[in-house]
Coordinates of C-alpha atoms in Angstrom, one line a residue:
Chain A
M292 CA -40.1 -7.0 94.6
R293 CA -37.9 -4.5 93.0
R294 CA -34.0 -4.6 94.2
T295 CA -33.2 -1.3 93.1
D296 CA -34.4 1.8 91.7
F297 CA -32.8 1.4 88.6
A298 CA -29.6 -0.4 87.5
M299 CA -27.1 -0.8 84.2
A300 CA -24.5 -2.8 83.2
L301 CA -21.9 -2.8 80.0
H302 CA -19.5 -4.8 78.2
G303 CA -16.6 -3.5 76.2
G304 CA -15.9 -6.9 74.3
A305 CA -14.8 -9.8 75.4
G306 CA -11.7 -12.1 74.8
A307 CA -8.6 -13.7 75.4
I308 CA -7.1 -10.2 76.5
P309 CA -3.6 -11.5 77.7
R310 CA -2.9 -9.4 81.0
A311 CA 1.2 -9.3 79.6
S312 CA -0.4 -7.4 76.6
M313 CA -1.8 -4.8 78.4
S314 CA 0.2 -2.3 80.5
D315 CA -1.2 -0.6 83.9
A316 CA -1.6 2.6 82.2
Q317 CA -3.5 0.8 79.4
E318 CA -5.4 -0.6 81.7
A319 CA -6.5 2.3 83.4
Q320 CA -7.5 4.0 80.2
Y321 CA -10.0 1.1 79.4
R322 CA -11.4 1.2 83.5
A323 CA -11.6 5.2 83.2
V324 CA -14.0 4.9 79.6
L325 CA -16.1 2.1 81.2
A326 CA -16.5 4.2 84.2
E327 CA -17.3 7.3 82.3
A328 CA -19.9 5.4 80.3
L329 CA -21.6 3.9 83.4
T330 CA -21.6 7.8 84.6
A331 CA -23.3 8.6 81.7
G332 CA -26.3 6.2 82.0
H333 CA -26.5 6.6 85.6
R334 CA -26.8 10.3 85.2
V335 CA -29.9 9.4 82.8
L336 CA -31.2 6.9 85.0
A337 CA -31.2 8.9 88.2
A338 CA -32.8 11.7 86.6
G339 CA -35.7 9.4 85.7
D340 CA -35.3 9.2 82.3
T341 CA -35.7 6.0 80.2
A342 CA -33.6 2.8 80.1
L343 CA -33.2 3.7 76.5
E344 CA -31.9 6.9 76.7
A345 CA -29.6 5.4 79.5
V346 CA -28.3 2.7 77.0
C347 CA -27.7 5.2 74.2
Q348 CA -26.1 7.8 76.0
A349 CA -23.6 4.9 77.9
L350 CA -22.7 3.7 74.0
R351 CA -22.1 7.0 72.8
V352 CA -19.0 7.3 75.1
M353 CA -17.5 3.9 74.2
E354 CA -18.5 5.0 70.7
D355 CA -16.2 7.9 70.6
S356 CA -13.3 6.1 72.6
P357 CA -10.7 5.0 70.2
L358 CA -10.6 2.1 72.7
F359 CA -13.6 -0.1 72.0
N360 CA -14.2 -1.6 68.8
A361 CA -17.3 0.6 68.0
G362 CA -17.6 4.0 66.1
R363 CA -14.1 5.4 66.3
G364 CA -11.7 2.9 66.8
S365 CA -13.8 0.4 64.6
V366 CA -11.6 -3.0 63.2
F367 CA -11.0 -2.9 59.3
T368 CA -12.7 -5.2 56.8
H369 CA -10.6 -6.9 54.6
K370 CA -10.5 -4.2 52.1
G371 CA -9.6 -1.4 54.7
E372 CA -12.9 0.1 55.3
I373 CA -15.1 0.5 58.3
E374 CA -18.6 -1.3 58.7
M375 CA -20.6 -0.4 61.6
D376 CA -23.5 -2.4 63.0
A377 CA -25.4 -1.4 65.5
A378 CA -28.9 -2.5 67.6
V379 CA -31.8 -0.9 70.1
M380 CA -34.3 -2.5 71.7
V381 CA -37.3 -1.4 74.3
G382 CA -38.4 -4.0 76.5
R383 CA -42.1 -3.1 77.4
T384 CA -42.9 -2.5 73.8
R385 CA -40.4 -4.7 71.8
A386 CA -39.6 -1.7 69.9
A387 CA -36.3 -2.2 67.9
G388 CA -34.0 -0.7 65.3
A389 CA -30.7 -1.5 63.9
V390 CA -28.2 -1.0 61.0
C391 CA -25.5 -2.9 59.3
Q392 CA -22.4 -1.7 57.6
L393 CA -22.6 2.0 58.2
K394 CA -19.6 3.5 57.0
A395 CA -19.5 7.2 58.2
V396 CA -22.1 7.5 60.9
K397 CA -20.5 8.7 64.2
N398 CA -22.5 7.3 66.4
P399 CA -24.2 4.4 65.1
V400 CA -26.3 3.5 68.4
F401 CA -28.1 6.4 67.6
A402 CA -28.7 5.5 63.7
A403 CA -30.0 2.2 65.4
R404 CA -32.7 4.2 67.4
A405 CA -33.5 6.5 64.6
V406 CA -34.6 3.3 62.5
M407 CA -36.9 2.3 65.4
E408 CA -38.3 5.7 66.1
R409 CA -38.6 7.3 62.8
S410 CA -38.3 4.5 59.9
G411 CA -41.2 2.5 60.2
H412 CA -38.4 -0.5 59.8
V413 CA -36.5 -2.5 62.2
L414 CA -33.4 -3.3 59.9
L415 CA -31.4 -1.3 57.2
A416 CA -28.6 -2.0 55.9
A417 CA -25.5 -0.7 53.7
A418 CA -25.7 2.2 51.7
G419 CA -29.9 2.7 52.5
A420 CA -28.7 2.4 56.0
Q421 CA -26.2 5.2 55.3
A422 CA -28.1 7.4 53.6
F423 CA -31.4 7.0 55.7
A424 CA -29.0 7.7 59.0
E425 CA -27.9 11.2 56.9
S426 CA -31.4 12.0 56.3
A427 CA -32.3 11.5 60.0
G428 CA -29.7 13.9 60.8
M429 CA -27.0 11.5 62.2
E430 CA -23.5 13.0 62.1
T431 CA -21.2 11.5 60.3
A432 CA -17.4 11.5 60.0
P433 CA -14.7 10.7 57.3
P434 CA -12.5 7.5 57.2
D435 CA -9.8 9.5 59.0
Y436 CA -11.8 9.7 62.2
F437 CA -12.6 6.1 62.6
R438 CA -9.2 5.0 62.1
T439 CA -6.3 4.1 64.6
E440 CA -3.1 3.0 63.8
E441 CA -3.8 -0.1 66.2
R442 CA -6.9 -1.4 64.2
W443 CA -4.6 -0.9 61.1
Q444 CA -1.8 -2.8 62.3
Q445 CA -4.5 -5.2 63.4
L446 CA -5.7 -5.7 60.1
L447 CA -2.2 -6.0 58.4
T448 CA -1.4 -8.9 60.7
A449 CA -5.0 -10.4 60.3
R450 CA -4.2 -10.5 56.2
G451 CA -0.9 -11.8 56.7
D452 CA -1.9 -14.5 59.1
G453 CA -5.5 -15.3 57.8
R454 CA -4.7 -14.6 53.9
L455 CA -4.7 -18.4 53.1
A456 CA -7.4 -19.2 55.7
L457 CA -9.7 -16.8 54.4
D458 CA -9.3 -17.7 50.8
S459 CA -10.1 -21.3 51.3
D460 CA -13.0 -22.8 52.4
L461 CA -12.0 -23.0 56.3
P462 CA -14.9 -23.9 58.0
N463 CA -14.2 -21.1 61.1
P464 CA -12.3 -18.3 60.0
T465 CA -13.6 -16.6 62.9
A466 CA -11.7 -18.6 65.5
A467 CA -8.6 -16.9 64.6
E468 CA -9.7 -13.8 66.5
G469 CA -8.4 -13.0 70.0
K470 CA -10.1 -9.9 71.1
F471 CA -13.8 -8.8 70.5
G472 CA -14.2 -5.0 71.2
T473 CA -17.8 -5.0 70.7
V474 CA -19.8 -2.8 73.3
G475 CA -23.3 -3.1 74.9
A476 CA -25.5 -2.0 77.6
V477 CA -28.4 -3.0 79.4
A478 CA -30.7 -1.0 82.0
L479 CA -33.4 -0.7 84.3
D480 CA -34.9 2.6 84.7
R481 CA -37.5 3.9 87.5
S482 CA -40.5 3.1 85.6
G483 CA -39.7 -0.5 85.8
G484 CA -38.7 0.0 81.7
L485 CA -36.1 -2.3 80.2
A486 CA -33.4 -1.5 77.2
A487 CA -30.8 -3.0 75.5
A488 CA -28.1 -1.6 73.1
T489 CA -24.9 -3.4 71.1
S490 CA -22.6 -1.6 68.6
T491 CA -19.5 -2.8 66.8
G492 CA -17.2 -2.7 64.0
G493 CA -17.4 -6.7 63.6
M494 CA -14.3 -8.7 63.0
T495 CA -10.9 -7.7 62.0
N496 CA -10.4 -8.4 57.9
K497 CA -14.0 -9.5 57.6
R498 CA -15.1 -10.2 54.0
W499 CA -18.1 -10.0 51.8
G500 CA -20.4 -7.9 54.0
R501 CA -20.1 -10.4 56.6
I502 CA -22.3 -9.3 59.6
G503 CA -22.5 -10.6 63.2
D504 CA -24.7 -11.3 65.7
S505 CA -24.7 -7.2 67.5
P506 CA -27.5 -5.8 64.9
I507 CA -29.4 -9.3 64.7
L508 CA -32.2 -9.0 67.7
G509 CA -32.8 -12.3 69.3
A510 CA -28.9 -12.9 68.6
G511 CA -26.7 -10.2 70.0
T512 CA -29.1 -7.9 71.3
W513 CA -33.0 -8.3 73.0
A514 CA -35.1 -6.7 75.6
D515 CA -38.7 -7.4 76.4
E516 CA -40.5 -7.2 79.5
T517 CA -38.5 -9.9 81.2
V518 CA -35.0 -9.4 80.3
A519 CA -32.7 -7.1 78.7
V520 CA -29.7 -8.8 76.9
S521 CA -26.1 -7.6 74.9
A522 CA -23.9 -10.4 73.7
T523 CA -20.1 -10.3 72.8
G524 CA -18.2 -12.7 71.1
V525 CA -18.2 -14.8 67.4
G526 CA -21.3 -13.6 66.3
E527 CA -22.0 -16.3 64.3
M528 CA -22.5 -19.0 67.1
F529 CA -24.5 -16.4 68.8
I530 CA -26.9 -16.2 65.9
R531 CA -27.0 -19.9 65.7
A532 CA -28.0 -20.0 69.3
C533 CA -30.3 -17.1 68.7
A534 CA -28.6 -16.4 72.3
A535 CA -30.2 -13.2 73.4
H536 CA -34.1 -14.6 73.0
E537 CA -32.7 -17.9 74.2
I538 CA -32.2 -16.3 77.8
S539 CA -35.6 -14.7 77.6
A540 CA -37.3 -17.9 76.8
R541 CA -35.5 -19.8 79.6
M542 CA -36.3 -17.3 81.8
R543 CA -40.2 -16.7 81.0
F544 CA -40.8 -20.5 80.8
L545 CA -38.3 -22.1 82.9
H546 CA -38.3 -19.5 85.5
E547 CA -34.6 -19.3 85.5
D548 CA -32.6 -16.5 86.6
V549 CA -30.2 -14.4 84.9
L550 CA -27.3 -15.9 85.7
R551 CA -28.5 -19.6 85.3
A552 CA -30.3 -18.7 81.9
S553 CA -27.3 -16.6 80.7
S554 CA -24.9 -19.7 81.9
A555 CA -27.0 -22.1 80.0
V556 CA -27.2 -20.1 76.8
L557 CA -23.2 -19.6 76.8
D558 CA -22.4 -23.0 77.2
D559 CA -24.7 -23.7 74.4
V560 CA -22.7 -21.2 72.5
A561 CA -19.7 -23.1 73.3
R562 CA -21.4 -26.3 72.5
L563 CA -21.5 -24.6 69.0
G564 CA -17.6 -23.7 68.9
G565 CA -18.1 -20.1 70.3
R566 CA -16.7 -18.1 72.8
G567 CA -17.7 -14.2 74.1
G568 CA -19.9 -13.2 76.8
L569 CA -23.3 -11.6 77.7
I570 CA -24.5 -8.9 80.0
V571 CA -28.3 -9.4 81.5
I572 CA -30.4 -7.5 83.2
D573 CA -34.3 -8.5 84.6
A574 CA -37.2 -6.3 85.5
E575 CA -36.1 -6.5 89.2
G576 CA -32.3 -4.7 88.5
H577 CA -30.8 -8.3 88.9
I578 CA -27.3 -8.6 86.4
A579 CA -25.4 -11.6 85.1
M580 CA -22.2 -10.7 83.2
P581 CA -21.1 -14.6 82.0
F582 CA -18.2 -15.1 79.8
N583 CA -16.2 -18.0 78.8
T584 CA -13.1 -16.0 77.4
A585 CA -10.0 -14.7 79.6
G586 CA -11.7 -11.3 80.0
M587 CA -14.4 -9.6 79.3
F588 CA -14.7 -5.5 79.8
R589 CA -17.5 -4.7 81.8
G590 CA -18.9 -3.1 84.4
R591 CA -22.3 -2.0 86.3
V592 CA -24.1 0.3 88.7
S593 CA -27.5 0.8 90.7
S594 CA -29.5 3.1 92.6
A595 CA -28.0 1.0 95.2
S596 CA -24.5 0.3 94.4
D597 CA -21.9 2.4 93.1
I598 CA -19.9 2.0 89.9
E599 CA -17.7 -1.3 89.7
V600 CA -15.7 -2.2 86.8
A601 CA -13.8 -5.2 85.9
I602 CA -11.9 -6.8 82.8
Y603 CA -10.5 -10.3 83.7
S604 CA -12.3 -13.5 85.6
D605 CA -10.7 -12.9 88.8
Chain B
M101 CA -43.1 -41.9 67.8
R102 CA -42.6 -41.0 63.9
R103 CA -45.6 -40.0 62.5
T104 CA -44.2 -40.5 58.5
D105 CA -40.9 -41.5 57.2
F106 CA -40.7 -37.7 56.2
A107 CA -42.6 -34.6 55.5
M108 CA -42.7 -31.5 53.8
A109 CA -44.6 -28.1 54.1
L110 CA -44.2 -24.9 52.0
H111 CA -45.5 -21.4 51.8
G112 CA -45.7 -18.8 48.8
G113 CA -46.9 -16.1 50.9
A114 CA -49.5 -14.9 53.4
G115 CA -51.8 -11.7 52.4
A116 CA -55.1 -10.3 51.5
I117 CA -54.9 -12.6 48.2
P118 CA -58.9 -11.2 47.3
R119 CA -60.6 -14.1 45.3
A120 CA -62.3 -11.7 43.3
S121 CA -58.9 -10.5 42.3
M122 CA -57.5 -13.8 40.8
S123 CA -59.2 -15.9 37.9
D124 CA -59.5 -19.4 38.1
A125 CA -56.8 -19.5 35.6
Q126 CA -54.7 -17.6 38.0
E127 CA -55.3 -19.8 40.8
A128 CA -54.5 -22.6 38.9
Q129 CA -51.3 -21.3 38.0
Y130 CA -50.4 -20.6 41.6
R131 CA -51.5 -24.2 42.3
A132 CA -49.7 -25.7 40.0
V133 CA -46.2 -24.2 41.1
L134 CA -46.6 -24.8 44.5
A135 CA -47.5 -28.5 43.5
E136 CA -44.4 -28.8 41.7
A137 CA -42.3 -27.4 44.4
L138 CA -43.7 -30.1 46.5
T139 CA -42.9 -33.0 43.9
A140 CA -39.2 -31.5 43.6
G141 CA -39.1 -32.0 47.4
H142 CA -40.9 -35.1 47.8
R143 CA -38.5 -36.7 44.9
V144 CA -35.3 -36.0 47.1
L145 CA -37.1 -36.8 50.5
A146 CA -38.4 -40.1 48.9
A147 CA -34.8 -41.0 47.8
G148 CA -33.4 -40.7 51.2
D149 CA -31.5 -37.4 50.7
T150 CA -31.4 -34.5 53.4
A151 CA -34.4 -32.0 54.8
L152 CA -31.8 -29.6 53.5
E153 CA -31.9 -30.4 50.2
A154 CA -35.7 -30.9 50.0
V155 CA -36.0 -27.0 51.1
C156 CA -33.8 -26.2 48.8
Q157 CA -35.1 -27.9 45.9
A158 CA -38.6 -26.9 46.6
L159 CA -37.6 -23.4 46.8
R160 CA -36.0 -23.0 43.8
V161 CA -39.1 -24.2 42.0
M162 CA -40.5 -21.3 43.5
E163 CA -38.0 -18.8 43.0
D164 CA -37.8 -19.8 39.2
S165 CA -41.8 -19.0 38.9
P166 CA -42.6 -15.3 38.3
L167 CA -45.7 -15.7 40.1
F168 CA -44.0 -15.3 43.8
N169 CA -41.9 -12.7 45.2
A170 CA -38.5 -14.4 45.4
G171 CA -36.1 -14.8 42.6
R172 CA -37.5 -14.5 39.2
G173 CA -40.6 -12.1 40.0
S174 CA -39.2 -10.5 43.0
V175 CA -40.8 -7.2 44.1
F176 CA -39.0 -3.6 43.1
T177 CA -37.4 -1.5 45.7
H178 CA -38.3 2.5 45.7
K179 CA -35.4 2.9 43.2
G180 CA -36.7 0.1 40.8
E181 CA -34.4 -2.4 42.1
I182 CA -34.1 -5.9 42.7
E183 CA -32.8 -6.5 46.6
M184 CA -33.3 -10.6 47.5
D185 CA -32.9 -11.8 51.1
A186 CA -33.0 -15.7 51.7
A187 CA -31.9 -18.0 54.8
V188 CA -31.3 -21.9 55.4
M189 CA -30.9 -23.7 58.4
V190 CA -30.4 -27.3 59.7
G191 CA -31.8 -28.6 62.5
R192 CA -29.4 -31.3 63.7
T193 CA -26.2 -28.6 63.7
R194 CA -27.9 -25.3 64.0
A195 CA -25.7 -25.2 61.0
A196 CA -27.0 -21.5 59.3
G197 CA -26.6 -19.3 56.2
A198 CA -28.1 -16.2 55.1
V199 CA -27.9 -13.6 52.3
C200 CA -29.5 -10.0 52.3
Q201 CA -29.8 -7.5 49.4
L202 CA -28.5 -9.9 46.7
K203 CA -29.2 -8.2 42.9
A204 CA -28.3 -10.7 40.6
V205 CA -27.9 -14.4 41.7
K206 CA -31.0 -16.3 40.0
N207 CA -31.5 -18.7 43.0
P208 CA -30.7 -16.8 46.2
V209 CA -31.5 -19.8 48.2
F210 CA -28.4 -21.7 47.0
A211 CA -26.5 -18.7 48.0
A212 CA -27.6 -18.7 51.5
R213 CA -26.7 -22.6 51.4
A214 CA -23.2 -21.5 50.0
V215 CA -22.6 -19.0 52.8
M216 CA -23.4 -21.8 55.4
E217 CA -21.2 -24.6 53.7
R218 CA -18.5 -22.4 52.1
S219 CA -18.3 -19.1 53.8
G220 CA -17.3 -19.9 57.7
H221 CA -19.7 -17.3 58.0
V222 CA -23.8 -16.9 58.6
L223 CA -24.6 -13.6 57.3
L224 CA -23.4 -11.9 54.0
A225 CA -25.3 -8.3 52.8
A226 CA -25.2 -6.1 49.8
A227 CA -22.2 -6.0 47.4
G228 CA -19.9 -8.4 49.6
A229 CA -22.7 -10.9 49.4
Q230 CA -23.3 -10.7 45.7
A231 CA -19.4 -11.1 45.1
F232 CA -19.6 -14.2 47.5
A233 CA -22.1 -15.8 45.6
E234 CA -20.4 -15.0 42.6
S235 CA -17.1 -16.2 43.6
A236 CA -18.8 -19.5 44.8
G237 CA -20.4 -20.2 41.3
M238 CA -23.7 -19.0 41.8
E239 CA -25.8 -18.7 38.4
T240 CA -26.3 -14.9 37.9
A241 CA -29.1 -12.8 36.2
P242 CA -29.3 -9.4 34.6
P243 CA -32.2 -7.5 35.8
D244 CA -34.5 -8.2 33.0
Y245 CA -34.9 -11.8 34.0
F246 CA -36.1 -10.9 37.6
R247 CA -38.6 -8.3 36.2
T248 CA -42.2 -8.7 35.7
E249 CA -44.4 -6.2 34.5
E250 CA -46.9 -6.9 37.5
R251 CA -44.3 -6.3 39.9
W252 CA -43.4 -3.4 37.8
Q253 CA -46.8 -2.0 38.0
Q254 CA -47.2 -2.7 41.8
L255 CA -44.1 -0.4 42.4
L256 CA -46.0 2.3 40.4
T257 CA -49.2 1.9 42.4
A258 CA -47.0 1.6 45.9
R259 CA -44.9 4.8 44.9
G260 CA -48.2 6.7 43.9
D261 CA -50.1 5.9 47.2
G262 CA -47.4 5.8 49.5
R263 CA -45.1 8.7 48.8
L264 CA -46.0 10.9 51.1
A265 CA -46.0 8.1 54.0
L266 CA -42.5 6.7 53.2
D267 CA -41.2 10.2 53.0
S268 CA -42.6 11.2 56.2
D269 CA -42.1 9.5 60.1
L270 CA -45.1 7.4 59.6
P271 CA -44.6 4.5 62.3
N272 CA -45.7 2.1 60.1
P273 CA -45.3 2.1 56.1
T274 CA -45.8 -1.7 56.1
A275 CA -48.9 -2.0 57.0
A276 CA -50.0 -0.5 53.5
E277 CA -49.1 -4.1 51.6
G278 CA -51.6 -6.3 50.7
K279 CA -50.0 -9.6 49.7
F280 CA -46.5 -11.2 50.6
G281 CA -45.2 -13.4 48.3
T282 CA -41.8 -14.7 50.3
V283 CA -41.4 -18.4 49.6
G284 CA -40.5 -20.7 52.5
A285 CA -40.3 -24.5 53.0
V286 CA -39.9 -26.8 56.3
A287 CA -38.8 -30.7 56.0
L288 CA -38.2 -33.6 57.9
D289 CA -35.7 -36.6 56.0
R290 CA -35.7 -40.1 56.7
S291 CA -32.9 -40.1 58.8
G292 CA -34.7 -37.2 61.7
G293 CA -33.4 -34.4 60.7
L294 CA -35.1 -30.9 59.8
A295 CA -34.3 -28.1 58.1
A296 CA -36.1 -24.8 56.9
A297 CA -35.3 -22.1 54.3
T298 CA -37.0 -18.8 53.1
S299 CA -36.4 -16.8 50.3
T300 CA -37.9 -13.6 49.4
G301 CA -37.7 -9.8 47.0
G302 CA -39.1 -8.4 50.4
M303 CA -41.5 -5.2 50.2
T304 CA -42.4 -3.5 47.3
N305 CA -41.0 -0.2 47.6
K306 CA -39.0 -0.5 50.1
R307 CA -36.1 1.8 50.8
W308 CA -32.7 2.7 52.7
G309 CA -31.9 -0.9 52.5
R310 CA -34.9 -2.4 54.3
I311 CA -34.4 -5.9 55.7
G312 CA -37.5 -8.4 56.6
D313 CA -37.2 -11.4 58.9
S314 CA -36.8 -14.1 56.1
P315 CA -33.0 -14.0 56.3
I316 CA -32.7 -13.4 59.8
L317 CA -32.3 -16.4 61.9
G318 CA -34.4 -16.7 64.8
A319 CA -37.2 -14.3 62.9
G320 CA -38.0 -15.8 59.7
T321 CA -36.5 -18.7 59.5
W322 CA -35.3 -21.2 62.1
A323 CA -34.1 -24.9 62.5
D324 CA -32.9 -27.2 65.7
E325 CA -33.5 -30.5 66.8
T326 CA -37.5 -29.9 68.1
V327 CA -38.8 -27.7 64.7
A328 CA -38.3 -26.0 61.6
V329 CA -39.9 -22.7 60.9
S330 CA -40.6 -20.5 57.7
A331 CA -42.4 -17.3 58.3
T332 CA -44.3 -14.7 55.8
G333 CA -46.1 -11.5 56.4
V334 CA -45.0 -8.1 57.8
G335 CA -41.3 -9.2 58.5
E336 CA -40.9 -6.1 61.1
M337 CA -43.2 -7.9 63.5
F338 CA -42.0 -11.0 63.1
I339 CA -38.5 -9.9 64.3
R340 CA -39.9 -8.0 67.2
A341 CA -41.4 -11.2 68.3
C342 CA -38.7 -13.2 67.4
A343 CA -41.4 -15.4 66.0
A344 CA -39.6 -18.8 64.5
H345 CA -37.0 -19.2 67.4
E346 CA -40.1 -18.5 70.0
I347 CA -41.9 -21.3 68.6
S348 CA -39.0 -23.6 69.3
A349 CA -39.0 -22.2 72.9
R350 CA -42.3 -22.8 73.6
M351 CA -41.9 -26.6 72.2
R352 CA -38.9 -27.1 74.1
F353 CA -39.9 -25.6 77.2
L354 CA -43.6 -25.6 77.5
H355 CA -44.1 -29.0 75.4
E356 CA -46.9 -27.2 73.5
D357 CA -47.1 -28.9 70.1
V358 CA -46.6 -27.3 66.8
L359 CA -50.2 -25.6 65.8
R360 CA -50.2 -24.3 69.9
A361 CA -47.3 -22.8 69.7
S362 CA -47.5 -21.3 66.2
S363 CA -50.8 -20.2 67.3
A364 CA -49.6 -18.4 70.0
V365 CA -47.0 -16.7 68.4
L366 CA -49.0 -15.6 65.7
D367 CA -51.3 -14.2 68.3
D368 CA -48.2 -12.5 69.8
V369 CA -47.4 -11.1 66.0
A370 CA -50.6 -9.5 65.7
R371 CA -50.6 -7.8 69.0
L372 CA -47.8 -6.0 67.5
G373 CA -49.5 -5.2 64.7
G374 CA -48.2 -7.7 62.3
R375 CA -50.1 -10.2 59.9
G376 CA -48.8 -12.9 58.1
G377 CA -48.3 -16.8 58.4
L378 CA -46.0 -19.5 59.4
I379 CA -45.2 -22.6 58.5
V380 CA -43.7 -25.4 61.1
I381 CA -42.7 -29.0 61.5
D382 CA -41.8 -31.1 64.1
A383 CA -39.4 -34.2 64.4
E384 CA -42.3 -36.3 64.3
G385 CA -43.6 -34.8 61.0
H386 CA -46.5 -32.6 62.6
I387 CA -47.1 -29.7 60.6
A388 CA -49.0 -26.6 61.2
M389 CA -49.6 -23.2 58.9
P390 CA -51.3 -20.9 60.5
F391 CA -51.6 -17.6 58.8
N392 CA -54.0 -14.2 60.1
T393 CA -54.4 -12.9 56.8
A394 CA -57.2 -13.9 54.0
G395 CA -54.9 -16.2 52.7
M396 CA -51.6 -18.0 52.4
F397 CA -50.3 -19.9 49.6
R398 CA -49.3 -23.2 51.1
G399 CA -49.0 -26.8 50.8
R400 CA -47.8 -30.1 52.3
V401 CA -46.8 -33.8 51.1
S402 CA -45.3 -36.5 53.4
S403 CA -44.8 -40.5 53.1
A404 CA -47.7 -40.9 54.5
S405 CA -50.3 -38.3 52.7
D406 CA -50.2 -37.2 49.0
I407 CA -49.8 -33.2 47.9
E408 CA -51.9 -31.0 49.3
V409 CA -52.4 -27.4 47.9
A410 CA -54.3 -24.5 49.4
I411 CA -54.6 -20.6 49.1
Y412 CA -57.7 -19.5 51.2
S413 CA -58.6 -20.3 55.1
D414 CA -62.1 -22.1 54.3

């Protein structure tokens, strides 16, 4: 039995997010963008359009905001460049598309969607992905568009703190990161269709073309007829847990609900040494948004409930 | 109860492989390399070394052979270049490493292993992956080393056949391919440890930095405490089925055996429009090697049985 006609959840990253580090004005800015993204998705779903369109429109708002680590405001690589990853997946058909290491596309989520709809492939990477996105008519932007002073300072700090660690064989340089600003959305539309999307600038100071879980279908992004999932956190551990697909498997085979399945998988990620969060929606519109960090930028809305936005765990 | 002290299976790709197209002498060459790879893995396992070492040594033999689409003998991209992907995963720890779009590393499987053991990351792509591999001391080779005349002719044919298709919005250009020469290995060692590895040159005439399922943990490569899996075939559909991890989930949650779980997943891949094959080994040494193509280069060996090599389904 359907709980709601339609519903949607989104995240803007999980992490330490110390309250002391954020002023009331800053917090209000984050909440405003989360609400704007939910409003964009709600508008699509209320009009009877697809879950895919809803998650893409919601992510566009967050990619366009410099506050989140996706699109404008993406973090910098070790070389001081932008390398963005994104993925989308449609539950009913399990059609999927993803891009890695885009350098100049304003909205990577739409590039991922174009891969799904128009390339005949699922995953395109690096210069080829950029070339495909341009040939598919995606809007591009110069490096200055993506750059924010805060992200640049984060790189300088990470380079200073991390140079020794990252140049060595340290087993887990990812542990150094405090806040992960990956954005993601999951939605259920009026027709009962599910979709998921995730977009990220990755990890500050990343090297060697490192790719996290966001564009990896099954790890950071997944949708099928049972559930749609988007993850945020230490990508390596979400890949090793095959986190998003494991939630689906637990629901399909063990008949766990969204909260139980996602909590079990987050516990598994933690056992592997990872931190982060997940947003999950099932075919009845039930939503879970567990995280094992101090906070996760998140929100939800449905045909039966108003927009709710939250950051901390209490 | 352990069926064998140790065991191993490998594949050298699934596809049409028409008998008429292969002379007895050619078939003997393929069988000889498969046997050599199994011998290399057997030696490691008999000596009590790890499943990880066994799958890497077996894949090295197949990467070094020009007969298979991995390492030397990799297929050409649309631009006439080599772009190789590989992944490894260790069952007990779920440690994993993968590389995409390597252009000049002789043995991509060892680059993937170096990512796992020394980068602190799981997946590295493109120029960054190549730079990491070189900094980790991987042996490189010039383009001529990888080039074989047969692969070059395949590119010219594919370009001729496929130009219109690949330049258009054809939903599935991958359907054009006949034979997939990806290589993979799975093993169980004396200590009960499982590991999986896959290595590929990808798809002839691929464009836009297309990446298939081989380096995607959960899709083309997976290992945990239950099972180790390597896939070959139309990578897009294996990603959308999250094939390798789905086999694990079915075994863990539905208590299916290797054959039942892998056959069910291959049926799912077929429903999505994909063809190919899988090799699977569980913690008791049971092996399944299903495929839905005319043939799959494959073989197996264990502490209790001699080397067996096969190509066709009968």
